[in-house]
Short mmCIF file of C-alpha atoms in Angstrom, two decimals:
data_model
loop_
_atom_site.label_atom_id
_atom_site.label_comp_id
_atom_site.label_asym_id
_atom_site.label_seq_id
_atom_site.Cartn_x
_atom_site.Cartn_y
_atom_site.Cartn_z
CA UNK A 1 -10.58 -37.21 8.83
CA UNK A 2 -10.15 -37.82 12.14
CA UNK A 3 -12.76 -35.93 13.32
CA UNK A 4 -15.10 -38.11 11.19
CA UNK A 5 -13.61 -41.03 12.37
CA UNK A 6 -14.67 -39.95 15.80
CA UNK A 7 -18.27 -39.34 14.94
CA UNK A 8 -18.21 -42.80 13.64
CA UNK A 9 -17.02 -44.31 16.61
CA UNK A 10 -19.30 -42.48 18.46
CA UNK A 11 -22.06 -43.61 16.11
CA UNK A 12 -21.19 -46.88 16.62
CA UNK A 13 -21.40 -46.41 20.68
CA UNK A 14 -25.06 -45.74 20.47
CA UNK A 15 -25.97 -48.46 18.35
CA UNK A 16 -24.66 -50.52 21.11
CA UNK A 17 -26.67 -48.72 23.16
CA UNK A 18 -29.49 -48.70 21.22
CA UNK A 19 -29.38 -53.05 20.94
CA UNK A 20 -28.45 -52.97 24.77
CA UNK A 21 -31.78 -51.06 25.61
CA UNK A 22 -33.89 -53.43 23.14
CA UNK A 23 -32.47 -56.54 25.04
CA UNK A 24 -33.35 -54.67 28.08
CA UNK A 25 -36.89 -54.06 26.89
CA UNK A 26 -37.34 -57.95 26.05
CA UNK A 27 -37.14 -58.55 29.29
CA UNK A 28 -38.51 -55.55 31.58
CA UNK A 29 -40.88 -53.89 29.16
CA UNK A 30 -40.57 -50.78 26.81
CA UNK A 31 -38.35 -47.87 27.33
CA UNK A 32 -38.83 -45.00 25.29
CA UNK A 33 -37.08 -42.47 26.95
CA UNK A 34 -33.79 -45.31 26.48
CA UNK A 35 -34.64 -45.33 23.15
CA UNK A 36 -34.58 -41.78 22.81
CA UNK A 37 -31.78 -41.30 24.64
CA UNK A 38 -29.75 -43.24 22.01
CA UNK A 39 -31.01 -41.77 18.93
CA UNK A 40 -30.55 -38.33 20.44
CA UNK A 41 -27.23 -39.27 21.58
CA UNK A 42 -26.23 -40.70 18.05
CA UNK A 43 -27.54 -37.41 16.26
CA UNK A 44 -25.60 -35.19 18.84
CA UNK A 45 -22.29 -36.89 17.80
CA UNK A 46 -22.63 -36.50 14.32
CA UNK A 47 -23.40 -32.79 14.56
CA UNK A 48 -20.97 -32.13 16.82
CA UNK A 49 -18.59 -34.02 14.53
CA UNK A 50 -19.73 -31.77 11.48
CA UNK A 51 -19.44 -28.68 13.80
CA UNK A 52 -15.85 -29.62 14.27
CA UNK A 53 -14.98 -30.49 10.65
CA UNK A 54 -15.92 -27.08 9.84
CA UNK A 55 -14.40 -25.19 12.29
CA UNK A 56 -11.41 -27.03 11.20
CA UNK A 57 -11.85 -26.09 7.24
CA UNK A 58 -12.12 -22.29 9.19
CA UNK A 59 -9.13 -21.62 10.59
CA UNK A 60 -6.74 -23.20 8.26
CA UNK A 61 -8.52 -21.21 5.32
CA UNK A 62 -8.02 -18.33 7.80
CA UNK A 63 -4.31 -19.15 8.02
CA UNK A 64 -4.00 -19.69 4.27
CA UNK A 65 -5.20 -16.30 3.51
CA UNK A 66 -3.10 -14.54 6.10
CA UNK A 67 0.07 -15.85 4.71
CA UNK A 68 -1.04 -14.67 1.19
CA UNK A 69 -1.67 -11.20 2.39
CA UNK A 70 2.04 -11.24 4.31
CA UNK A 71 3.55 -12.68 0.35
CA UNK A 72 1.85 -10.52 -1.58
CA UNK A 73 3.18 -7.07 0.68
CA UNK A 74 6.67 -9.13 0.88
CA UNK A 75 6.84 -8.90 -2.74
CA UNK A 76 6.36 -5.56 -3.15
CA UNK A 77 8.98 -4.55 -0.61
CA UNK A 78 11.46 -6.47 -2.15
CA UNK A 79 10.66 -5.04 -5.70
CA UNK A 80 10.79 -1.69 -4.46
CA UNK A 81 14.13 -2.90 -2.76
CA UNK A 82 16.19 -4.99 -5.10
CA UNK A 83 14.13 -5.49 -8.38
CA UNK A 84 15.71 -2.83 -10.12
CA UNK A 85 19.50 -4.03 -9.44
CA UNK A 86 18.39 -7.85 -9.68
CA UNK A 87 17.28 -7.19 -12.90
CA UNK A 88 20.37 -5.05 -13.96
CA UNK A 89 22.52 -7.85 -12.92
CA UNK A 90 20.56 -10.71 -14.60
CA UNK A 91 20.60 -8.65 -18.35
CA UNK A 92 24.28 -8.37 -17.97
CA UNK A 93 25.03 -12.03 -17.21
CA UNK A 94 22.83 -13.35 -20.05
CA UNK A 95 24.89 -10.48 -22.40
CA UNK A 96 27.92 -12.75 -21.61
CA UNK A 97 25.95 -16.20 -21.98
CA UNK A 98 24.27 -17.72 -25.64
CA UNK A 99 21.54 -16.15 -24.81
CA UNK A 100 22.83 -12.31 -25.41
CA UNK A 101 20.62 -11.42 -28.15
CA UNK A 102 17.78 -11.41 -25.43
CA UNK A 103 19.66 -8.67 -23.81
CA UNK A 104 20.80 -6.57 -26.69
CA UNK A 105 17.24 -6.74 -27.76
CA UNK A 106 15.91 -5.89 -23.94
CA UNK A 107 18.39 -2.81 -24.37
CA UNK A 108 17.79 -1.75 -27.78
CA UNK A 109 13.68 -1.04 -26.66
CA UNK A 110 15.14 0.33 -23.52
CA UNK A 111 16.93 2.97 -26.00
CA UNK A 112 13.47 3.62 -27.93
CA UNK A 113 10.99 3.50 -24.94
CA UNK A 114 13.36 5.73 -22.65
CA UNK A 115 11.10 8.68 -22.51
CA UNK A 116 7.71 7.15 -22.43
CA UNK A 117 7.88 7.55 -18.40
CA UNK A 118 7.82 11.38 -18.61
CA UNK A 119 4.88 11.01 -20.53
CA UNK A 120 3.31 9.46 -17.73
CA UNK A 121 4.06 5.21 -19.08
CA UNK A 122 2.21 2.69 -19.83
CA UNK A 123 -0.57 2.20 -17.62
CA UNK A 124 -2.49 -1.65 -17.26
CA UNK A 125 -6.01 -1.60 -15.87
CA UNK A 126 -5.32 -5.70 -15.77
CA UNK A 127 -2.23 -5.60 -13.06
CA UNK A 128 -3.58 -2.51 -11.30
CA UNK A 129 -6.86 -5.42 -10.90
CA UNK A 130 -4.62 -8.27 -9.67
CA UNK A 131 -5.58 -9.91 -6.64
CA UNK A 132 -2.61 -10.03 -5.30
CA UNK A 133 -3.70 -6.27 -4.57
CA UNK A 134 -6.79 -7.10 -2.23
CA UNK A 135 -4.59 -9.34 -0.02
CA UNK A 136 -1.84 -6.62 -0.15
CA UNK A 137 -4.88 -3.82 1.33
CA UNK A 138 -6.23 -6.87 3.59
CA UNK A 139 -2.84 -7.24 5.37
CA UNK A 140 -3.02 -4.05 6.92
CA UNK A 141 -5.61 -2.99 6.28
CA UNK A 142 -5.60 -0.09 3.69
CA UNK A 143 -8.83 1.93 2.99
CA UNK A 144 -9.49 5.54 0.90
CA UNK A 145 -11.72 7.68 2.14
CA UNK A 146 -13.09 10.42 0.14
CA UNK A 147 -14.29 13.84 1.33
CA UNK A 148 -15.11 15.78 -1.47
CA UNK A 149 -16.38 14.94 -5.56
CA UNK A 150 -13.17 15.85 -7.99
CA UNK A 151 -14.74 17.50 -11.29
CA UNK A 152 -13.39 15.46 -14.39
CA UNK A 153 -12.62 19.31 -15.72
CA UNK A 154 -10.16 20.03 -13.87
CA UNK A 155 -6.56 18.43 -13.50
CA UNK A 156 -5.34 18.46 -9.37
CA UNK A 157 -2.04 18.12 -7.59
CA UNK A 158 -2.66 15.92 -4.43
CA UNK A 159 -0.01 16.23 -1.74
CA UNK A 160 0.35 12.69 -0.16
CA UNK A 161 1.68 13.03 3.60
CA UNK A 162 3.35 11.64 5.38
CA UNK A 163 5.98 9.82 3.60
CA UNK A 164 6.57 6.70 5.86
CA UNK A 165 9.28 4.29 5.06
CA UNK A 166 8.04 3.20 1.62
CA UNK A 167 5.27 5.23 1.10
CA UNK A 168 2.38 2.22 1.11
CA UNK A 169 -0.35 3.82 1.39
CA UNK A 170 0.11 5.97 -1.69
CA UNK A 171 1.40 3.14 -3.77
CA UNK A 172 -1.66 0.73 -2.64
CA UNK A 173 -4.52 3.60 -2.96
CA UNK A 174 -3.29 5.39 -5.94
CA UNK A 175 -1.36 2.76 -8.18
CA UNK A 176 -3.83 0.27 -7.38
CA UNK A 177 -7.19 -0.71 -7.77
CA UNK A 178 -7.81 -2.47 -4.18
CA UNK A 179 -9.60 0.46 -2.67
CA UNK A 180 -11.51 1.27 -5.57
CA UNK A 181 -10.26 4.66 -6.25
CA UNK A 182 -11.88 4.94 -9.92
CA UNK A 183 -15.04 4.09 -8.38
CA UNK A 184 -14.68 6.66 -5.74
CA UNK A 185 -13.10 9.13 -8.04
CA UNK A 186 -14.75 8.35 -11.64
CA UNK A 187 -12.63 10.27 -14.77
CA UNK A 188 -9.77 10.80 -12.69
CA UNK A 189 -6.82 9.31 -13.61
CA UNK A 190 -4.15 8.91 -10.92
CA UNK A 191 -0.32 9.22 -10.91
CA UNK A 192 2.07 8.58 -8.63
CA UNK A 193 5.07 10.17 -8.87
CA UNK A 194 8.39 8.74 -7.03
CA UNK A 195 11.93 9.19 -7.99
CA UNK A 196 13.18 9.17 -11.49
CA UNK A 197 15.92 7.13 -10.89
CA UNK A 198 13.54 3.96 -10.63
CA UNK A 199 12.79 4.46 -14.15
CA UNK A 200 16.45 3.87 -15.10
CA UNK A 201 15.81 0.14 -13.96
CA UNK A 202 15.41 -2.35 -16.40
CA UNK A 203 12.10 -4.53 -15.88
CA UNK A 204 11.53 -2.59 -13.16
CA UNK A 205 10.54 0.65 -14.84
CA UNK A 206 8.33 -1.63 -16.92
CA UNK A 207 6.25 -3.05 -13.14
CA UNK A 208 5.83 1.04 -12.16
CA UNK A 209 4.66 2.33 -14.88
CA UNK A 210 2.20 -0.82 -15.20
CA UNK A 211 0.79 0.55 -11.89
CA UNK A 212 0.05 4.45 -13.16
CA UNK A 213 3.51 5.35 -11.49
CA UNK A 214 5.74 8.06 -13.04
CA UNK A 215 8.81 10.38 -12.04
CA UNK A 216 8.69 12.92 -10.06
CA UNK A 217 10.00 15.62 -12.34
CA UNK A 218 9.53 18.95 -13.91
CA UNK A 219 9.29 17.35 -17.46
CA UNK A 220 6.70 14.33 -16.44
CA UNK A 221 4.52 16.92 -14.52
CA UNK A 222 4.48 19.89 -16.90
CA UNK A 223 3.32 16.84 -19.84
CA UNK A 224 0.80 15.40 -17.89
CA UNK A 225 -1.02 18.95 -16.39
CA UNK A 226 -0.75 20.53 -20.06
CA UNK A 227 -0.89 17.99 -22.88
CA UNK A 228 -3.23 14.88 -21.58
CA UNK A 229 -6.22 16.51 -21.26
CA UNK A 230 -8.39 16.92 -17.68
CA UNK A 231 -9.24 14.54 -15.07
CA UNK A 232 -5.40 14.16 -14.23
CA UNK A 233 -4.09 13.65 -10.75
CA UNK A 234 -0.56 13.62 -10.09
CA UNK A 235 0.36 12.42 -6.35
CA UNK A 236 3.07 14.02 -4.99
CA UNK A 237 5.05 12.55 -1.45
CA UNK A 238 5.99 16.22 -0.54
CA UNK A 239 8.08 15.68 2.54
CA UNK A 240 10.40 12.91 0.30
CA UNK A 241 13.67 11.66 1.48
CA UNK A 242 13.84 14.03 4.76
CA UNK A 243 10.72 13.27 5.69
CA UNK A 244 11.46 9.91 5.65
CA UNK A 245 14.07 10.26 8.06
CA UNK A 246 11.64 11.09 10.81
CA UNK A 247 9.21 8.64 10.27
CA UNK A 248 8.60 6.18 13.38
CA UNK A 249 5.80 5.10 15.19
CA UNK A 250 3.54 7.53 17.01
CA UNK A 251 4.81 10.43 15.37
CA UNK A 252 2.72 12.53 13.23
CA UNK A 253 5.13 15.25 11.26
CA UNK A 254 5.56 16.38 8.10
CA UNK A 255 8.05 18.23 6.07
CA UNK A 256 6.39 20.79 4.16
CA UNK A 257 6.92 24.50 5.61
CA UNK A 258 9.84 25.31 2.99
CA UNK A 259 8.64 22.73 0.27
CA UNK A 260 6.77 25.14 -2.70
CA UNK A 261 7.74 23.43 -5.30
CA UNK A 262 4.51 21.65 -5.66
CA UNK A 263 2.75 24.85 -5.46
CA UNK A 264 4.45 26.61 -8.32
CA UNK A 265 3.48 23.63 -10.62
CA UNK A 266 -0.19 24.24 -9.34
CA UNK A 267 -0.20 27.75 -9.90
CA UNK A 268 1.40 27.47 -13.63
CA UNK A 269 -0.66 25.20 -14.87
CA UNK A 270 -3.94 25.93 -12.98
CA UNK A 271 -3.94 22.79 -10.97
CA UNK A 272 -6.24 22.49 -7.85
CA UNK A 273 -4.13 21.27 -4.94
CA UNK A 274 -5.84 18.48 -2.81
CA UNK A 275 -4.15 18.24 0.84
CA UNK A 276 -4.01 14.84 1.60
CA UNK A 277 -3.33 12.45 4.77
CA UNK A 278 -2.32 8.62 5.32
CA UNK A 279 -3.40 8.01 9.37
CA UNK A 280 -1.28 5.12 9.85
CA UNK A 281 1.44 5.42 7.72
CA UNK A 282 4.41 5.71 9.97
CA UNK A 283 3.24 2.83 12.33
CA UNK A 284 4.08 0.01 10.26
CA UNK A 285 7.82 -0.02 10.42
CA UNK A 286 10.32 0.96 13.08
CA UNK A 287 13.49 3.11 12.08
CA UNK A 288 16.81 3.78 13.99
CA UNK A 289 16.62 7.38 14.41
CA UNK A 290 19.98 9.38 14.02
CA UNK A 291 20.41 12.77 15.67
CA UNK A 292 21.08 15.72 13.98
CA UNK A 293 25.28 16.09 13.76
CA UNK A 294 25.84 12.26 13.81
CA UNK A 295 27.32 10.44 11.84
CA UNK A 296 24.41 8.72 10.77
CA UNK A 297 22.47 11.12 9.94
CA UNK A 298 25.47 13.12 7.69
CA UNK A 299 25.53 9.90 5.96
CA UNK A 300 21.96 9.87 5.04
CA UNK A 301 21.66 13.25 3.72
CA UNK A 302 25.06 13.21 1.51
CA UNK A 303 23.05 10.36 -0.51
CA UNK A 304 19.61 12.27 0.14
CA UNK A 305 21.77 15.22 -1.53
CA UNK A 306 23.69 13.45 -4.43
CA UNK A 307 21.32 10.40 -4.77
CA UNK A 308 17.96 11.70 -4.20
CA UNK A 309 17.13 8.94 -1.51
CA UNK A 310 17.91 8.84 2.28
CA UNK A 311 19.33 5.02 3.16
CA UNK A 312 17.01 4.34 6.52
CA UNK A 313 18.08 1.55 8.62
CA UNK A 314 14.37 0.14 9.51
CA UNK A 315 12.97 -3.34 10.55
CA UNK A 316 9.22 -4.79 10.28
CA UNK A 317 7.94 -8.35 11.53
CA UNK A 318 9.62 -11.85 10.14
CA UNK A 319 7.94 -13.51 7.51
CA UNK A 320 6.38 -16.57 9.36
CA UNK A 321 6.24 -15.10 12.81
CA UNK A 322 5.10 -11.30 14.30
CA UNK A 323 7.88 -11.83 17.05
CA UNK A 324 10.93 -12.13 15.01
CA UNK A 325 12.70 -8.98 12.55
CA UNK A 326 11.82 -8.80 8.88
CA UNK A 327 11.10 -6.98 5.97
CA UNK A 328 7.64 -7.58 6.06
CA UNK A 329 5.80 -4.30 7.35
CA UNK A 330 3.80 -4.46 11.09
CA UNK A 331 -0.34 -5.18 10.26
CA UNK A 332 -1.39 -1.80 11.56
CA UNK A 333 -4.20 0.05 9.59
CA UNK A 334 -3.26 2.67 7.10
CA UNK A 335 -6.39 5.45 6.00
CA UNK A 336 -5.64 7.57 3.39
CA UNK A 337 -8.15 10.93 3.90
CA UNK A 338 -8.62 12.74 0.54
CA UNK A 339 -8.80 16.29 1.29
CA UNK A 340 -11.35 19.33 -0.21
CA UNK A 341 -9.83 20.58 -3.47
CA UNK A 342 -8.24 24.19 -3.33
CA UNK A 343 -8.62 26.32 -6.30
CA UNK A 344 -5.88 27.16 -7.80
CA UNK A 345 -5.30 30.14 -10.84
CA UNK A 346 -3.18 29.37 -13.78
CA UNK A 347 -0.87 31.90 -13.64
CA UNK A 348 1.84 31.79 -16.42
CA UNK A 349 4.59 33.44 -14.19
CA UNK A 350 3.45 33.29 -10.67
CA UNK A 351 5.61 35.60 -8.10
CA UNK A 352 6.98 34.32 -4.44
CA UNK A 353 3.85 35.77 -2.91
CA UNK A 354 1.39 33.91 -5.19
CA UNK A 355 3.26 31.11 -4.10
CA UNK A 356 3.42 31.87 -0.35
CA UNK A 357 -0.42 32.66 -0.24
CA UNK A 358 -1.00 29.52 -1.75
CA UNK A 359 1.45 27.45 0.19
CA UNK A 360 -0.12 28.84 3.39
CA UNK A 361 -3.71 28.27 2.05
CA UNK A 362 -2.00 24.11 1.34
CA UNK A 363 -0.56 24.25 5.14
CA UNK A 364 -3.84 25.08 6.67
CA UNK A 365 -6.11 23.06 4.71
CA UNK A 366 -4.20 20.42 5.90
CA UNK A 367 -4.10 20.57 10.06
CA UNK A 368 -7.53 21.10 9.48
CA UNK A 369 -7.73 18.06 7.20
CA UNK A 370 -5.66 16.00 10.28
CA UNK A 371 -7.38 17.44 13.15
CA UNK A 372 -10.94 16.75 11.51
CA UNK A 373 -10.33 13.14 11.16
CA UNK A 374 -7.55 12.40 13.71
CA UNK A 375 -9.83 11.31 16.50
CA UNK A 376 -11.88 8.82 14.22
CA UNK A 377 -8.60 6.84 13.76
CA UNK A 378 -7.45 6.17 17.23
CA UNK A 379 -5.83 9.44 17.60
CA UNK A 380 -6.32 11.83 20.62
CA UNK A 381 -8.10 14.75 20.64
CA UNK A 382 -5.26 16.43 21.82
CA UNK A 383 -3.01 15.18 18.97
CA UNK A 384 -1.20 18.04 17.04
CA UNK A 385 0.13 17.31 13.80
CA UNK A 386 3.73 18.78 13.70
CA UNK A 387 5.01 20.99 10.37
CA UNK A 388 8.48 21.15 9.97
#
């Protein structure tokens, strides 16, 4: 408005101008290069008015959209945070207001739906679509690449590395649809696979499995390899917990030299394993490190061993400004590289050297998937990716 205002004023100015120069010309003759001054001079204003206005309407829509993407990534943090005991807490306060027949009757389909997670939920194509998605990949940004076609005949195992803090990179590329990874990947249905404890939350088990998320169990993967068909990838955070542990910026490791867990699964059910790698994953939060024989660190593997979680004491950027401590994760780009498939047998009873070959076929296929790409993503050539 008051950029208008201005050009108005200034409009004004060179009408004044204009009737100076025709009182002028009365007397001393014509002067069209006075008159053209002040019609130039009049149209200048109002485009450079305009000019403003919209650089204006810009950078506040700029602004707008930023703090949407920041919201929409806050949200999910805290979800993956305190949803689940929120929600616990809120059911049993309104069991001991009027309004307990809401929570009997929460509980009661809780009873009846408790196993529909190992059969790999409840997925919705409309929340895995929500927008709020596209400002959560924006923030960062997120992108998928893919490297190789997936045949709809055959079911795969991807291992997702490296785990991060949260794991955000998995959770936007696989249990959303911001990157397009049914477009990329057409008949293949992804899963993500976290801990089964989640699934225990009430309301929150409901928002996971919305999103193609399921546990990461023996039962759930054993269902969804043999008795849903082909097409099915299950994504599996090998390194976990302990992996987690080590995550900070600049550091490219991953925990996977005595994890063969995953491979077994492959090799009983004839799933191809599909090495896969998130550049970017560890920059976006910064962790207090504890060293091995602290008491820190004994802490966080007594829950890591009893729980099935390692607590990580960890910090982002504030929510309004980048300078201050948050929740909210550091805007640092996160590219998830899906790997060439490795063929895997279905054997019914595979031995420890099935497994082994296998696992060392996984480890490779790997470094070469990180060293192939590493220098595309800001990485130096002389990066090595370190397996623990």
């Amino acid at each position: 408005m008051k950029t208008l205002i201005a050009a108005y004023s200034g409009v004004l100015r060179g009408e004044r101008r204009a009737k100076a120069d025709l009182s002028q010309r009365s007397h001393r003759g014509p002067s069209l290069s006075r008159e053209g001054s002040g019609r130039w001079g009049t149209g200048s204003s109002i485009l450079s008015a305009l000019q403003d206005l919209f650089s204006v309407t810009w950078i506040n829509r700029s602004k707008v959209e930023k703090q949407l993407q920041v919201i929409s990534v806050l949200q999910w943090v805290l979800s993956f945070l305190v949803m689940g005991v929120a929600c616990s807490a809120i059911l049993m306060y309104i069991f001991c207001t009027d309004c307990w027949l809401i929570a009997v009757l929460y509980f009661t389909w809780l009873v009846f739906d408790w196993n529909t997670p190992k059969k790999g939920g409840r997925r919705s194509q409309w929340v895995r679509n929500w927008a709020v998605w596209r400002y959560f990949r924006d923030y960062f940004p997120i992108q998928l690449v893919k490297t190789h076609n997936l045949p709809t005949t055959r079911n795969y195992i991807f291992g997702y590395h490296p785990h991060g803090i949260m794991g955000l990179g998995a959770f936007c590329n696989f249990s959303t649809e911001a990157t397009e990874v049914s477009k990329k990947f057409p008949g293949i249905r992804p899963y993500l696979a976290t801990l089964a404890g989640n699934f225990r939350m009430p309301v929150l088990r409901e928002y996971l499995m919305s999103g193609g998320i399921c546990p990461v169990n023996r039962d759930t993967i054993d269902y969804l390899l043999s008795k849903n068909g082909s097409g099915n990838a299950i994504i599996i955070v090998v390194g976990g917990a302990a992996e987690s542990l080590s995550s900070m910026p600049g550091k490219n490791a991953v925990t996977l030299r005595n994890r063969k867990g995953f491979v077994k699964l492959a090799l009983r059910h004839g799933a191809d394993l599909v090495p896969t790698y998130s550049f970017g994953e560890n920059e976006v939060y910064k962790q207090v490190i504890f060293e091995e024989g602290s008491w820190g660190r004994w802490v966080q593997k007594k829950f890591q061993k009893y729980i099935g979680f390692a607590p990580c004491i960890f910090h982002g950027r504030g929510l309004f400004s980048s300078d201050t401590w948050g929740l909210v994760p550091y805007s640092k780009p996160i590219t998830t590289v899906v790997g060439e498939p490795i063929t895997i047998p279905k054997l019914e009873h595979p031995t420890q050297q099935d497994i082994d070959l296998y696992h060392t076929m996984y480890m490779e296929a790997l470094v070469k998937l990180f060293d192939k790409h590493k220098t595309k993503f800001g990485l130096p050539e002389t990066e090595v990716l370190e397996v623990n």
